[in-house]
Amino acid sequence: MRLAGVSSIFQCVRSANRSLPRFIPSPSPFPARLRASASATSMNPIELHPISLNELEQKILSFLRTVTAAKCPTTTVRVAGGWVRDKLLGLDSDDLDIALDNMMGMQFTELIHQHLKEEGREGDASNTGLIKANPEQSKHLETATLRLFGQMIDFVNLRSEEYSESSRIPTIRIGTPSEDAYRRDFTMNALFYNVTEEKVEDLTKRGVDDLRNRLVRTPLPPHTTLLDDPLRVMRAVRFASRYAFSLDADLSKSMKEAEIKSALAEKVSKERIGVELDKMISGRYPAHSVWLLHDHDLIEGVLFPKELLSSAVEGTPDGLSFSAFDTVRKSLALAMRDDIEVTKGHLRILMLASLFSPLSGCNVPFGKKGKEEPLPKVAIREAMKLPNRDAEGSMKILQAADRFTQVLKGEVEKTRKNLGMILRQIGEYWYLGLLIIAAKKCSLPFDFNHTSPANEKLTELSEDALAALALMKEIREEYQLDGVWSMKPLLNGKQVQDVTQCAKGPRVGEYVQKLIEWQLENPKEGEEGAKAFLASLRQ
């Protein structure tokens, strides 16, 4: 199937949505102090917390001060980045990254071992390792790892980075604390906690204020920071949605620049983009993440690669991006209803299927033989480099939506056998296909000037959406088919052969298939009934 005439359809959707009233977001599950309102100018500042150490953190940092005083008194030990940010926000964090100002991480871990050995406490530290620089995985400097008092800790030296025009891999040298802070992605991630002096250091002079004001901002001019490492475009989206923060206006403007998007496509591996996308759809506000991707034109061309679209789509359809966002937010809104239970693992796959649902029904030639494969599956597995199980799971959901649509339209009779066979084909994701159908059939007004990350909750549904949810209930309660994909035939292969007097071969499989269908139609029958049924087929 090729997508033709999609542009005009989605243009109508965009025009219609712009005229709709502003939606009212539902209460957010995120801590109240981190909820964002409509825009950066109207946001209330966050009340930041003093650094509060739990018992284990106190033990670790006190020990590091002891080692420094005994073995390297000229060294300043700092906790860097995310741990400091989260502590100021009043959130727990076990992500201890130690930055050293005058030695490599491995040197410092050796001093730790020496000190423990002298005290006869070698068992307090274990699992020492060295993660060598791996720029393709965003590891630009070697990192020493150590389990200290049961807590894994990373140790690196402060660094300065310089980038070339042709690569996102920087040239590294030892840097000052200020250079290290300014080379980081965002001001809120450039904060240090000086372990020796027990205080927060804000060397960019804006990190604490930006955190308080819920703002994602780069330490250097955003064009420079993003061009140095274009993956930061995706990270900006992830952090903004994760913490319900706003993007700095200059950062948002730079993220939309053609030069930055080109650098993202050319200098960043699909694997790294896929990792960031995975974190977005697994986070607290997946719909807001996808909105930011759409608003910055990062869906078509990045998540929906042009080389794949050109193989399946006539022209370049406008509106695929908004359709992806709209399906994600509506599916999420349905999943949040009190009468629907979606596990965290299933919600992640639902978000992925919803995101790529506009490509459903399209195939592209793939592989050496040019065999046609579903476009969503190829995009997830090859373009995003997400695990094959994610691609398969997403396709199961989209296939379920197609199959159940036929039932709801009356094209396939709604019988226990037909529904059971669909569930046996799809498996545990079957009900998510019905959520996709309901999402596409319901209306959820959206104000294009409203940027609240709060997850919405659908309360009023169209007749078609209600029909999809009613079918979900029927399958579970009336037909009692949930879990039917695990149902075994009442008779094994040998018994089937004996009853039907059939030799080994494909014919046995055909009889087993008919037996499964009969069991679905006759759920209360047992082995004797199964034998009688197969005997009737033989006659």
PDB file of C-alpha atoms in Angstrom, residues 38-41 43 185-188 206 209-211 213-226 232-233 235-237 239-241 244-257 288 292 295-296 451:
ATOM      1  CA  ALA A  38       1.768  26.825  29.860  1.00  0.00           C
ATOM      2  CA  SER A  39       4.891  28.830  29.131  1.00  0.00           C
ATOM      3  CA  ALA A  40       8.265  29.827  30.499  1.00  0.00           C
ATOM      4  CA  THR A  41       7.057  33.323  31.284  1.00  0.00           C
ATOM      5  CA  MET A  43       5.881  29.412  35.345  1.00  0.00           C
ATOM      6  CA  ASP A 185      25.021  20.014  27.499  1.00  0.00           C
ATOM      7  CA  PHE A 186      22.757  22.087  29.753  1.00  0.00           C
ATOM      8  CA  THR A 187      23.305  24.439  32.659  1.00  0.00           C
ATOM      9  CA  MET A 188      21.309  22.247  35.048  1.00  0.00           C
ATOM     10  CA  ARG A 206      23.061  30.127  35.566  1.00  0.00           C
ATOM     11  CA  ASP A 209      18.614  29.825  38.478  1.00  0.00           C
ATOM     12  CA  ASP A 210      17.668  27.805  35.375  1.00  0.00           C
ATOM     13  CA  LEU A 211      16.811  24.835  37.549  1.00  0.00           C
ATOM     14  CA  ASN A 213      12.974  28.594  36.798  1.00  0.00           C
ATOM     15  CA  ARG A 214      12.325  25.231  35.078  1.00  0.00           C
ATOM     16  CA  LEU A 215      14.443  26.097  32.059  1.00  0.00           C
ATOM     17  CA  VAL A 216      16.554  23.907  29.778  1.00  0.00           C
ATOM     18  CA  ARG A 217      19.385  26.150  28.598  1.00  0.00           C
ATOM     19  CA  THR A 218      22.851  25.534  27.188  1.00  0.00           C
ATOM     20  CA  PRO A 219      25.967  26.925  28.958  1.00  0.00           C
ATOM     21  CA  LEU A 220      27.364  28.247  25.660  1.00  0.00           C
ATOM     22  CA  PRO A 221      25.334  29.737  22.766  1.00  0.00           C
ATOM     23  CA  PRO A 222      22.944  26.940  21.739  1.00  0.00           C
ATOM     24  CA  HIS A 223      24.069  26.830  18.114  1.00  0.00           C
ATOM     25  CA  THR A 224      27.620  26.106  19.284  1.00  0.00           C
ATOM     26  CA  THR A 225      26.587  23.533  21.886  1.00  0.00           C
ATOM     27  CA  LEU A 226      24.240  21.675  19.504  1.00  0.00           C
ATOM     28  CA  ARG A 232      21.883  17.246  22.492  1.00  0.00           C
ATOM     29  CA  VAL A 233      18.839  18.133  20.388  1.00  0.00           C
ATOM     30  CA  ARG A 235      18.495  15.200  25.011  1.00  0.00           C
ATOM     31  CA  ALA A 236      16.937  18.671  25.268  1.00  0.00           C
ATOM     32  CA  VAL A 237      13.555  17.196  24.388  1.00  0.00           C
ATOM     33  CA  PHE A 239      15.005  16.577  29.791  1.00  0.00           C
ATOM     34  CA  ALA A 240      12.241  19.105  29.088  1.00  0.00           C
ATOM     35  CA  SER A 241       9.584  16.387  29.154  1.00  0.00           C
ATOM     36  CA  ALA A 244       8.232  19.309  32.892  1.00  0.00           C
ATOM     37  CA  PHE A 245      10.597  22.164  32.030  1.00  0.00           C
ATOM     38  CA  SER A 246      10.506  24.662  29.166  1.00  0.00           C
ATOM     39  CA  LEU A 247      13.105  24.994  26.459  1.00  0.00           C
ATOM     40  CA  ASP A 248      15.014  28.257  26.380  1.00  0.00           C
ATOM     41  CA  ALA A 249      13.750  30.317  23.418  1.00  0.00           C
ATOM     42  CA  ASP A 250      17.195  30.547  21.799  1.00  0.00           C
ATOM     43  CA  LEU A 251      17.727  26.812  22.270  1.00  0.00           C
ATOM     44  CA  SER A 252      14.358  26.036  20.690  1.00  0.00           C
ATOM     45  CA  LYS A 253      15.180  28.301  17.755  1.00  0.00           C
ATOM     46  CA  SER A 254      18.553  26.632  17.216  1.00  0.00           C
ATOM     47  CA  MET A 255      16.988  23.157  17.361  1.00  0.00           C
ATOM     48  CA  LYS A 256      14.892  24.099  14.317  1.00  0.00           C
ATOM     49  CA  GLU A 257      17.850  25.227  12.213  1.00  0.00           C
ATOM     50  CA  HIS A 288       4.834  15.887  25.624  1.00  0.00           C
ATOM     51  CA  LEU A 292       8.299  18.697  21.260  1.00  0.00           C
ATOM     52  CA  ASP A 295       7.042  21.108  17.136  1.00  0.00           C
ATOM     53  CA  HIS A 296      10.742  21.071  16.205  1.00  0.00           C
ATOM     54  CA  THR A 451       2.586  23.502  26.024  1.00  0.00           C
TER      55      THR A 451
END
